[in-house]
XYZ file of C-alpha atoms in Angstrom:
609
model
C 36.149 2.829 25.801
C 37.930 -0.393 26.988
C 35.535 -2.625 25.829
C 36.241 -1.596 22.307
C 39.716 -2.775 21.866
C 37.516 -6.231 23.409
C 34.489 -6.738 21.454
C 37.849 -6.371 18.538
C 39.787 -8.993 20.509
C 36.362 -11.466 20.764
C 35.675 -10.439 17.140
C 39.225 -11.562 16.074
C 38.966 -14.298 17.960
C 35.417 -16.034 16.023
C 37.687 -15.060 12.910
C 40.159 -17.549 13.646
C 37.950 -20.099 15.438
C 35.531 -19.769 12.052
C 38.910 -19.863 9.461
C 38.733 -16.419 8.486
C 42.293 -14.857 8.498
C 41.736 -12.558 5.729
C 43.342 -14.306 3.308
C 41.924 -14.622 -0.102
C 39.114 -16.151 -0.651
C 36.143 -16.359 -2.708
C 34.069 -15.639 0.406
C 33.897 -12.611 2.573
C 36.439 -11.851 5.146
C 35.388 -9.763 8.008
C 39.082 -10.337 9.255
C 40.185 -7.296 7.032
C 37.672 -4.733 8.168
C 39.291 -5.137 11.675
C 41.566 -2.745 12.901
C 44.689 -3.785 14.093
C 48.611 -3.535 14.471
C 50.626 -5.202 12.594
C 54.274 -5.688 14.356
C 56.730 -5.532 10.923
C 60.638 -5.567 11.379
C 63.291 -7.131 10.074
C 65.512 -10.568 12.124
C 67.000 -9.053 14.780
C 65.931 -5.937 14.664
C 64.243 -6.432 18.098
C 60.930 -7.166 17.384
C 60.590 -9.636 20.134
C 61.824 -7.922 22.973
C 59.455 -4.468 21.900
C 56.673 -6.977 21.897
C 57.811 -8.862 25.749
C 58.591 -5.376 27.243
C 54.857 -4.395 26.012
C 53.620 -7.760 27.638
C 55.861 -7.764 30.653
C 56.562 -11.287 29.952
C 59.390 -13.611 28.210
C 57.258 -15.843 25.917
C 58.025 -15.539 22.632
C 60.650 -18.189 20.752
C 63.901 -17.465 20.302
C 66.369 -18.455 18.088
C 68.318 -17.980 14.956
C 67.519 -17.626 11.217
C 63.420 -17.420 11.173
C 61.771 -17.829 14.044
C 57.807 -16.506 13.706
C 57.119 -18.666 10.615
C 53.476 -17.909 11.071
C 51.357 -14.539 11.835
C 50.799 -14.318 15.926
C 47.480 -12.384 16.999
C 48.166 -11.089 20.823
C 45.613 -9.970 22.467
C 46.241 -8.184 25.677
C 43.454 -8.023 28.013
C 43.876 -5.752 31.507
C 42.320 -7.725 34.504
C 42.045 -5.258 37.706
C 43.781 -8.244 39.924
C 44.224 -12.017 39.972
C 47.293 -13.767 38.448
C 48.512 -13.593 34.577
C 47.508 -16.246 32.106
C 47.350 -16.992 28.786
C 44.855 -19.058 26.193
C 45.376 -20.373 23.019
C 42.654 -19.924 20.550
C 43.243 -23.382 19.457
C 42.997 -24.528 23.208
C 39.982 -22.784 24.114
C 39.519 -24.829 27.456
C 43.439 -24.442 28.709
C 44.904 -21.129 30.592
C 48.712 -21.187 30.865
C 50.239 -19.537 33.868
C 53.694 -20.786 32.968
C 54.639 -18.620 30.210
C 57.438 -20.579 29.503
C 55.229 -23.207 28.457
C 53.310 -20.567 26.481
C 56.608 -20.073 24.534
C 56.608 -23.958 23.920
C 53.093 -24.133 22.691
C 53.866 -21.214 20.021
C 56.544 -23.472 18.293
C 54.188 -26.848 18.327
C 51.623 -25.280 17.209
C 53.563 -23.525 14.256
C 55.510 -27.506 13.331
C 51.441 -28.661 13.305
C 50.873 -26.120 10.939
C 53.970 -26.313 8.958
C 55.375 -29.279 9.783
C 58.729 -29.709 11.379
C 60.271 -27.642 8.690
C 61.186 -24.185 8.308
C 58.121 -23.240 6.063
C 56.305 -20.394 6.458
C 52.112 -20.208 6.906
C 49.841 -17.553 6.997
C 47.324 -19.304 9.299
C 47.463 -17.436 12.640
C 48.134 -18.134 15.935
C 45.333 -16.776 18.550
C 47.153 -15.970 21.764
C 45.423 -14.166 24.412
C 47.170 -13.078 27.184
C 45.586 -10.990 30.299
C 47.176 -9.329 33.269
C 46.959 -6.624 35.641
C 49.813 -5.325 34.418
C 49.182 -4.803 29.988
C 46.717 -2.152 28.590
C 44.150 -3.293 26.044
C 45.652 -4.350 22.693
C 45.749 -6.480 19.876
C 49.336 -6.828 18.178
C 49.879 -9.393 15.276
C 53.217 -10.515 15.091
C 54.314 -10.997 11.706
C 57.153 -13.178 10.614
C 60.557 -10.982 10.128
C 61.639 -9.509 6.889
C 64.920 -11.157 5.875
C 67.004 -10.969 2.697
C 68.714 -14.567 2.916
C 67.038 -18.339 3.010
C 68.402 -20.486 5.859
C 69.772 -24.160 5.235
C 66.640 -25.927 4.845
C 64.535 -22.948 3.516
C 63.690 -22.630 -0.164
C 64.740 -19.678 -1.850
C 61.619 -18.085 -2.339
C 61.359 -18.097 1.433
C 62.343 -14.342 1.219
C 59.959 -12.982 -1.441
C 57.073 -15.529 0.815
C 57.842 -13.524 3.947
C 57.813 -10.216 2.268
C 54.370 -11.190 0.124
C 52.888 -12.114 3.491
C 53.565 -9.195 5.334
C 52.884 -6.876 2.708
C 49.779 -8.707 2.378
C 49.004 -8.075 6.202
C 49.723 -4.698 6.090
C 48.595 -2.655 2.782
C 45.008 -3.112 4.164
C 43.533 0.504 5.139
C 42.440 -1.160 8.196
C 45.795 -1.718 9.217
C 47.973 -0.084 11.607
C 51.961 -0.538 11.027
C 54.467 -0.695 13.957
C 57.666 -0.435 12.106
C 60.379 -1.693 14.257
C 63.610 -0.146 13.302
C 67.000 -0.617 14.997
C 68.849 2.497 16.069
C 72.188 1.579 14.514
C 71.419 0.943 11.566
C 70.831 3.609 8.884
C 66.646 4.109 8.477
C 67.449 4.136 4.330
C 67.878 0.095 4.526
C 65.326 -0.576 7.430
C 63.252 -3.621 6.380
C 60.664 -2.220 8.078
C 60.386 1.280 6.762
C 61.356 0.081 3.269
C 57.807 -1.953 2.875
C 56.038 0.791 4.844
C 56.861 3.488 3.184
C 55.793 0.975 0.106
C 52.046 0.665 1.484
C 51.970 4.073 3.591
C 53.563 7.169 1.619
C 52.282 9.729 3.480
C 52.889 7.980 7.071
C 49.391 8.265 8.229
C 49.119 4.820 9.697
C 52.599 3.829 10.742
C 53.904 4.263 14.055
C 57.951 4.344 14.305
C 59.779 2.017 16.746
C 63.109 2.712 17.450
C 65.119 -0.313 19.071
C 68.834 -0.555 20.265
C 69.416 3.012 21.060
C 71.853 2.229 24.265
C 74.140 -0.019 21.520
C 74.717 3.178 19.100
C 78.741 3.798 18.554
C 79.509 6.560 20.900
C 79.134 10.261 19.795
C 76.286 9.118 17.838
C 72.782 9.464 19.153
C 69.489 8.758 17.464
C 68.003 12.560 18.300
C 67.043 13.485 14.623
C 65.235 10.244 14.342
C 63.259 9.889 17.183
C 62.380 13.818 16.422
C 60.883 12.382 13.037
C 63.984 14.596 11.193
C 65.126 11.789 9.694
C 62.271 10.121 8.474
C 58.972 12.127 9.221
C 55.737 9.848 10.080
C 52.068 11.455 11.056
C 52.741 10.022 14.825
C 55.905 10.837 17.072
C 58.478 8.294 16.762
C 59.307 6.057 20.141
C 62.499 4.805 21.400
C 62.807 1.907 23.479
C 65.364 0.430 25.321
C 65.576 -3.609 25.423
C 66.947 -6.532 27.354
C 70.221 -7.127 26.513
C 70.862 -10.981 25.593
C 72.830 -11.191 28.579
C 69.933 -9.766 30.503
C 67.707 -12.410 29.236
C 70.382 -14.935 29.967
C 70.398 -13.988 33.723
C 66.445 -13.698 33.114
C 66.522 -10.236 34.341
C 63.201 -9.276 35.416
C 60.959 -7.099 33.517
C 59.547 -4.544 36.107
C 63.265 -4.183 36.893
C 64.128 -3.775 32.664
C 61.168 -1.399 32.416
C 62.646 1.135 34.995
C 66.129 1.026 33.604
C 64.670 1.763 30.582
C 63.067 5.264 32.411
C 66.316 5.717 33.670
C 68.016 5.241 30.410
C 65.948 8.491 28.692
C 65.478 10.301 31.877
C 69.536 10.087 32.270
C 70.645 10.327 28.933
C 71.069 14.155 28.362
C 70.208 13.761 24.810
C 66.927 12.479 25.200
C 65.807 13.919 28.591
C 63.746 16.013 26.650
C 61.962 13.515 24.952
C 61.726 11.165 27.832
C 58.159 11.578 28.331
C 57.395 9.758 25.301
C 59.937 7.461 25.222
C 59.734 3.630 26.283
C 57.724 0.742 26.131
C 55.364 1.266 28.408
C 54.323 4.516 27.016
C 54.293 2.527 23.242
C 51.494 0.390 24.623
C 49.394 2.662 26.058
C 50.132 4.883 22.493
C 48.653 2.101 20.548
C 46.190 1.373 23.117
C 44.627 4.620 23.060
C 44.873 5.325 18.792
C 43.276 1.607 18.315
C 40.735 2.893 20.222
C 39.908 5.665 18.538
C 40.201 3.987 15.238
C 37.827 1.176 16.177
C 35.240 3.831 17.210
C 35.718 5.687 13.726
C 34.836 1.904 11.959
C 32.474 1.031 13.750
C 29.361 2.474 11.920
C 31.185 1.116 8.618
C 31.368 -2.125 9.976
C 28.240 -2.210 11.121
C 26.898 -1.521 7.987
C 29.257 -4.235 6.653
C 28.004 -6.901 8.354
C 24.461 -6.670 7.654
C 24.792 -6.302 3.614
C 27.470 -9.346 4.322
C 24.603 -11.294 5.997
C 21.914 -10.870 3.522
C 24.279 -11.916 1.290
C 25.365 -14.663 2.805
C 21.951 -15.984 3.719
C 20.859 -14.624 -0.282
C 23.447 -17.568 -1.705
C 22.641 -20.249 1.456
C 19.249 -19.917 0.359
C 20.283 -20.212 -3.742
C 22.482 -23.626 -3.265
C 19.171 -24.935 -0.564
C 19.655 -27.480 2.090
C 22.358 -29.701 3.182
C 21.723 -33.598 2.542
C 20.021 -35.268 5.098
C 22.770 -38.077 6.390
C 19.496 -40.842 7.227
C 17.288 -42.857 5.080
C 14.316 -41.359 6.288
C 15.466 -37.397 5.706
C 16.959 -38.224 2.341
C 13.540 -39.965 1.188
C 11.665 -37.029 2.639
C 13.859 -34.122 0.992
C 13.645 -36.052 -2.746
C 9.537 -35.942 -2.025
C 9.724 -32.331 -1.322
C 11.816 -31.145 -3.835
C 9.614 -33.598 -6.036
C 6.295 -31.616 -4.418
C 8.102 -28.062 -5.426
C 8.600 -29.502 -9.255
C 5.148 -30.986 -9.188
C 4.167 -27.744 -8.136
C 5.812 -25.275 -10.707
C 4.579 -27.605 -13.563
C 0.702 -27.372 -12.215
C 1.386 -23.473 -11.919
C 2.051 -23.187 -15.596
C -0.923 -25.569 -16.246
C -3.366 -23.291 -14.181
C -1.757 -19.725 -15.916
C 0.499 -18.718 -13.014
C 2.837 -19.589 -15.070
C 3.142 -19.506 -18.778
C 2.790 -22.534 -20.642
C -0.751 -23.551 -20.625
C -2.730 -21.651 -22.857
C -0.197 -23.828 -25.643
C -3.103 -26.252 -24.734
C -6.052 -24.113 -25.595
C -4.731 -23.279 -28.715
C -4.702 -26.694 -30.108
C -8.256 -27.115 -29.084
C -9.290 -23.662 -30.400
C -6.814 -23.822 -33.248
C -4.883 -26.434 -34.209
C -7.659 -29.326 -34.230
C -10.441 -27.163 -35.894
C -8.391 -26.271 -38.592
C -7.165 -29.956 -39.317
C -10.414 -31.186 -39.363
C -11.436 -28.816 -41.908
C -8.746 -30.124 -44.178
C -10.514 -33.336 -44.349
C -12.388 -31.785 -46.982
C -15.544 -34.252 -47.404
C -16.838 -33.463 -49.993
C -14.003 -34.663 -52.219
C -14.439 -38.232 -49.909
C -18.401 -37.867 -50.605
C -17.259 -37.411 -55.091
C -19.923 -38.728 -57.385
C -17.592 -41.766 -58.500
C -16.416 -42.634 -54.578
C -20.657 -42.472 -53.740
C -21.468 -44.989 -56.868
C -18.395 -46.977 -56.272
C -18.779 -47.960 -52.755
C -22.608 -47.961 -52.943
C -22.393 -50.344 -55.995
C -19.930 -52.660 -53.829
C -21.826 -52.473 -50.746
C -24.939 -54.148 -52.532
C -22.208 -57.080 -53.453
C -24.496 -59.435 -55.777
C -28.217 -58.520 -54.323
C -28.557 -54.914 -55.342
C -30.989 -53.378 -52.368
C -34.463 -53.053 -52.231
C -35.210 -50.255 -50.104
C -32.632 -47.767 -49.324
C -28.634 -48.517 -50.052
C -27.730 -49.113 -46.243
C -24.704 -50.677 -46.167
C -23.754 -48.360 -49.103
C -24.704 -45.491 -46.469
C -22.416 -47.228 -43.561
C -19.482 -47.980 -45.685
C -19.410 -44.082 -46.990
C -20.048 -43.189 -42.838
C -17.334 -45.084 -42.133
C -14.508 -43.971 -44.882
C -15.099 -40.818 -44.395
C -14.947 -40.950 -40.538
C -11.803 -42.513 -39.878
C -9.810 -40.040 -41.533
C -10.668 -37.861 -38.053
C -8.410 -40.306 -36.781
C -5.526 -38.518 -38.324
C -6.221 -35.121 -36.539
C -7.888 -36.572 -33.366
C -3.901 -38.312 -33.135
C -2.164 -35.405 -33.958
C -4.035 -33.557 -31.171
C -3.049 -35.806 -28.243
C 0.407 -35.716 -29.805
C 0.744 -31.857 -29.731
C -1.000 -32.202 -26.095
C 1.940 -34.496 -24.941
C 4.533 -32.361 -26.883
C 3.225 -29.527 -24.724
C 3.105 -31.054 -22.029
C 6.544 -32.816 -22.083
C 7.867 -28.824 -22.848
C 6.450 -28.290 -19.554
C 8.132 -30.536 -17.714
C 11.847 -29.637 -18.639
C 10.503 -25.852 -18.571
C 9.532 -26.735 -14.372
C 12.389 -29.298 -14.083
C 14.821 -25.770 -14.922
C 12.832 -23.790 -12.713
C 12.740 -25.721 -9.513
C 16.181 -24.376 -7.983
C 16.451 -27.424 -5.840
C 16.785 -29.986 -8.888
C 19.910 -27.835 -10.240
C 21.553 -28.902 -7.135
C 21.400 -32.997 -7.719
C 22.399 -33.678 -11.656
C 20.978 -37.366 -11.048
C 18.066 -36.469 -9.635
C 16.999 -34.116 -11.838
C 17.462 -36.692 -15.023
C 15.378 -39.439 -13.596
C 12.580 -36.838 -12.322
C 12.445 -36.170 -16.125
C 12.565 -39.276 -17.108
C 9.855 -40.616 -14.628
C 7.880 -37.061 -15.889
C 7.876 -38.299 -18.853
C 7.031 -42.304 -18.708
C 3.927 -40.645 -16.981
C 3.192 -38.363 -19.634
C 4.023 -41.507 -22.625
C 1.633 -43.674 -20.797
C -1.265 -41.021 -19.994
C -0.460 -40.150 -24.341
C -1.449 -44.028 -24.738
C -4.282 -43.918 -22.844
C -5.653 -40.398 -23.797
C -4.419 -41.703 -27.815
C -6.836 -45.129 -27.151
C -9.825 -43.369 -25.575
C -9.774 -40.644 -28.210
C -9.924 -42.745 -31.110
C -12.753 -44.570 -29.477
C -14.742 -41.599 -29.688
C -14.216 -41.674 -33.352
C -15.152 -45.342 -33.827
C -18.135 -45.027 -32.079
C -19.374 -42.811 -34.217
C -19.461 -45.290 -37.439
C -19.944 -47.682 -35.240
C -23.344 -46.459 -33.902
C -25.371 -44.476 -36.161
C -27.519 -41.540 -34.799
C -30.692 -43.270 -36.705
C -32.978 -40.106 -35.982
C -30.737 -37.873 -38.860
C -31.659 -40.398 -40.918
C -35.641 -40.964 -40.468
C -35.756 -37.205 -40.723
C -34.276 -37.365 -44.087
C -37.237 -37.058 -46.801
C -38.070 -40.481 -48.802
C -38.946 -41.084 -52.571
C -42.564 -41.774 -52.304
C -42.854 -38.803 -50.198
C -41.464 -36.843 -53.103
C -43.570 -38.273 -55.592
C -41.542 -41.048 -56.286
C -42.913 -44.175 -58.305
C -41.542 -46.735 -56.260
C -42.384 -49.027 -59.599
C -39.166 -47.632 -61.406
C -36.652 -50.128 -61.995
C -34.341 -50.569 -58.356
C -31.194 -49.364 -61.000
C -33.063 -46.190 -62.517
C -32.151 -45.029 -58.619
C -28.591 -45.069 -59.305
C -28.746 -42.208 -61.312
C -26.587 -39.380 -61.000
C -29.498 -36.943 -58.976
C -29.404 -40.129 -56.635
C -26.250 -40.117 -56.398
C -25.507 -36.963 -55.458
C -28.570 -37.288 -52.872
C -26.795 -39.883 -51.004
C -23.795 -37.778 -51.063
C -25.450 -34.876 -49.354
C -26.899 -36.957 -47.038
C -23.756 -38.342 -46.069
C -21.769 -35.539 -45.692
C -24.499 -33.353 -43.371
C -24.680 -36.426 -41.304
C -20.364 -36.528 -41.416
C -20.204 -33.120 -40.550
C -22.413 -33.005 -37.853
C -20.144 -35.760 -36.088
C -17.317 -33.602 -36.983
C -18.880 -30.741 -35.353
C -19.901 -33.596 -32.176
C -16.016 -34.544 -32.165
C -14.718 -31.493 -32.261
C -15.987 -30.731 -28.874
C -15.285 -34.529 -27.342
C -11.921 -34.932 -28.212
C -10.997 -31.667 -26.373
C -12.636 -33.472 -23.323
C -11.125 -36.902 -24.134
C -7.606 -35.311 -24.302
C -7.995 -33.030 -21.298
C -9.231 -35.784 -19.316
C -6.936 -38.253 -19.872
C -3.871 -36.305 -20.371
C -3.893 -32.437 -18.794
C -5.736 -33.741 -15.789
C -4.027 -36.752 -14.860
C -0.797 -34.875 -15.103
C -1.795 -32.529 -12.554
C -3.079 -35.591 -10.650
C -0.689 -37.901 -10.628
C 2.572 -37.077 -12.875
C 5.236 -38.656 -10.235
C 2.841 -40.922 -8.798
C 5.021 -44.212 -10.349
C 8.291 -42.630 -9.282
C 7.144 -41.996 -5.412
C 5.799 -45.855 -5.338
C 9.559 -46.434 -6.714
C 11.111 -44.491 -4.450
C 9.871 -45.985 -1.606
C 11.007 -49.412 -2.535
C 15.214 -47.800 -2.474
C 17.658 -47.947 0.150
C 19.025 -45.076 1.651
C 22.062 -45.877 -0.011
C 20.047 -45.572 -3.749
C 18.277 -42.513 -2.455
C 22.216 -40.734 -1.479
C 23.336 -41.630 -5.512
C 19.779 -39.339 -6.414
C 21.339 -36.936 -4.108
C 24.723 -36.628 -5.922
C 25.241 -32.792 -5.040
C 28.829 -31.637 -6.417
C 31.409 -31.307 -3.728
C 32.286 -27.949 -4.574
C 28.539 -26.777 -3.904
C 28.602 -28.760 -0.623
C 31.960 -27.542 0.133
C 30.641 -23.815 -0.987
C 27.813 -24.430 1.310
C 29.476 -25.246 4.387
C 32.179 -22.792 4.002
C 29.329 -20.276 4.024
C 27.334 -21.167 6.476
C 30.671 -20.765 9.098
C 31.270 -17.513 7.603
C 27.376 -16.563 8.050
C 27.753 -17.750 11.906
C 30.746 -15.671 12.785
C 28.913 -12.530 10.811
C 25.731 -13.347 13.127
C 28.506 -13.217 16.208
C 30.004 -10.084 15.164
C 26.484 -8.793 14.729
C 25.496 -9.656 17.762
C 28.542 -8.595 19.484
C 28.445 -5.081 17.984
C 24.790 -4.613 19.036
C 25.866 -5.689 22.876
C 28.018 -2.757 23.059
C 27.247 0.597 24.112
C 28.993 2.978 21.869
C 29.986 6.330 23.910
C 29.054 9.398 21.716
């Protein structure tokens, strides 16, 4: 069961080397799902010496006014043999066998934190300290509860301590060891105040009573230590501490451990209660409940971490990669997140996405229905036929048949397909151009880089404005080809006057007659609509050709030749992430690592049924 209170102390430990000291945050903490003890009392209520007589060591500061000004975690690690040392969490690499030096380090470490003021932090201090001679535990040491600022201290100081502490210990997670001097009535404890505050009932505070040799005579602390007093869930503990003069002689602590066995053992009023009495019997207390209360969490915490991951990993994955730092990685990430917008806007082109079938519909829709508003037949009226016939024959009426009459009445009437053979590779490009910003908002990696994302549009849509030109000129060609180039089988099919019975002896202007007229008319139009109908099926192909399929060809095929010609330093303004994203990023990938760690430290232990 030993190696419970351990995989805690290594779990603890990637906390504070990964910044997570439970604080809040707007990122997970696993820091608050740990068990632990929280040491609360208030100045110089003994808090120190409970925590040295656990240790067996002197190496905690000392002083007046405030002297733990930020949280201390102590780890306590039994070795079988070898000599005692300590390691700082923040000096991985460095064991201390000098525990007065250990002392030292504390109070530099807390001036790097808080400056060489008398500030308060809630940043921890990792201390791990192992010895033949501790049991397995993990103590924080909070700062002490106090009711007046210092010279030099702020007046808040007291409501800062008091926030902090509370903070520390009104997690469920949390075990309290209430540190409580003997002579001093238990109604004004600091300690049991904020307690009781956090913990009605008692069910996760342990009672520490300190300074029961210094109680006026005729008074003893029997009715307190026999939870009469104040009643917890767990049997209070007296200890007996160092007197100052003791530490002044530095009185050993083997030697301050059996007086203190002598002390209850001796004292007839607390001979019975001896048993349970001292410091060493407080640590192996707390050593054995931790225990038990890291094996009741474990299954919760298990199941903790792996939601926590997938979460983590879940929002990793949403914000995508870091920036590469190089030319050559930053050119290569703008290409792929260019190839997964290239790729969205094809998908709606194809129908895995919606989007395309906007395209059909003009063909099947839109174009048919403008061309039938042309409406011909108005074009082809009896005075439009004789008007532009007449002026076709200029001041030599024909002889034969009225051709240029014919070609000028082809041609008005087939350049007004211009105006719907337009408006179709317009409402192509429209559609297309919809497209674009529709992909551009659904390639995740673009919402990341504001500046790349406008000039992926804007090169998107230069593309598209130069493939409308083209498709607009090639289109319209169509049309003109058509007047241009007559389909001169219609009209040899067409039935002639002689063959009718014509007398070709009639005056040349008896033909303009209204019958003659209207035969030219009819002629026309049959021969204008079946261009229409011709059109209608090219300008589809035209359009498609020149616009759908060179989008899907080569939409960003300018930009990349662009690209290529920047620096890395141009290619790190198109990657202008926010900070806060790349800040969010980072801060999430340390907290995914030390959820990984605790996963993997978890699974690496064998749980005893």
């Amino acid at each position: 069961m030993e190696n419970l209170i351990s995989l805690v102390n290594r779990l603890q430990k990637a906390c504070t080397a990964l910044g997570d000291h439970g604080e809040d945050s707007a990122l997970p903490t696993l820091w608050d799902a740990l068990p632990s003890i929280a040491v609360v009392g208030g100045q110089s209520s003994g808090k120190s010496s409970v925590l040295e007589s656990i240790v067996g060591k002197d190496f905690l500061p000392r002083g007046s006014g405030i002297v733990t000004r930020r949280p201390l975690v102590l780890q306590l690690n039994r070795i079988d043999e070898g000599r005692e040392y300590a390691e700082f969490g923040h000096l991985p690499r460095k064991r201390f066998t000098d525990f007065a030096a250990v002392r030292k380090e504390i109070a530099d470490e807390t001036d790097r934190e808080t400056g060489r003021t008398k500030q308060i932090s809630s940043v921890p201090i990792y201390l791990s300290i192992s010895s033949p001679y501790v049991v397995n535990l993990t103590l924080i040491d909070l700062p002490g509860l106090t009711k007046v600022a210092v010279e030099g201290q702020p007046d808040s100081i007291v409501m800062d301590i008091e926030n902090m502490v509370r903070a520390f210990i009104e997690k469920p997670n949390c075990i309290i060891l209430a540190i409580s001097p003997a002579n001093q009535d238990l109604a004004t404890s600091d300690a049991i105040k904020i307690s009781r505050e956090v913990d009605p009932k008692g069910e996760r505070t342990f009672g520490v009573l300190t300074k029961i040799d210094l109680m006026d005579k005729g008074t003893d602390a029997v009715d307190m230590l026999e939870g009469k007093a104040y009643k917890l869930q767990f049997p209070w503990i007296g200890v007996v501490n160092r007197s100052q003069a003791d530490i002044n002689k530095n009185v050993d602590m083997i030697a301050a451990r059996r007086r203190e066995r002598e002390y209850f053992s001796s004292t007839p009023e607390y001979k019975h209660l001896a048993h349970r009495m001292g410091s060493e019997h407080l640590g192996k207390v707390l050593s054995k409940h931790l225990e038990a209360v890291i094996k009741s969490r474990i299954p919760g915490l298990q199941s903790l971490i792996n939601k926590t991951i997938i979460e983590l990993e879940t929002e990793l994955s949403r914000l995508g990669k870091p920036i590469a730092t190089d030319a050559g990685g930053k050119l290569y990430m703008i290409m792929e997140i260019c190839r997964a917008f290239d790729g969205i806007f094809k998908e709606h082109l194809d129908g895995v996405r919606p989007g395309g079938d906007k395209v059909y519909n003009v063909f099947d829709n839109q174009l048919p229905a403008a061309l039938k508003r042309l409406q011909f037949d108005k074009q082809l009226s009896m005075d439009n036929v004789r008007k532009l016939i007449t002026e076709a024959d200029g001041y030599q009426p024909h002889l034969i048949a009225p051709e240029q009459g014919y070609r000028r009445l082809i041609e008005s009437s087939l350049v007004t397909i211009k105006g719907p053979a337009e408006a179709a590779v317009d409402a192509i490009h429209a559609i297309l151009k919809d497209l674009v910003h529709k992909s551009i908002s659904e390639t995740a990696e673009l919402k990341q880089y504001p500046s790349l994302r406008v000039e992926v549009g804007s090169a998107a849509v230069e593309s598209l404005d130069r493939m409308r030109d083209e498709s607009k000129k090639a289109t319209l060609q169509l049309v003109e080809m058509e007047w241009s180039y007559l389909t001169v089988e219609f009209f040899r099919k067409l039935p002639q006057d002689i063959e009718k019975g014509g007398n070709p002896t009639h005056s040349i202007f008896d033909r303009y007659n209204d019958s003659y007229l209207r035969r030219i008319g009819s002629n026309v139009l049959s021969y204008v609509n079946m261009v229409c109908a011709t059109l209608r099926n090219s300008i589809p192909k035209s359009i498609v050709y020149c616009q759908v399929r060179e989008a899907k060809r080569s939409l960003l095929d300018h930009f990349f030749t662009e690209l290529g010609k920047k620096e890395g330093k141009q290619l790190g303004t198109l990657l202008d992430e926010d900070p806060a994203i790349m800040q969010r990023r980072v801060s999430l990938a340390k907290r995914l690592e030390l959820y990984r760690a605790a996963q993997a430290e978890i699974d690496s232990v064998a749980w005893s049924k």
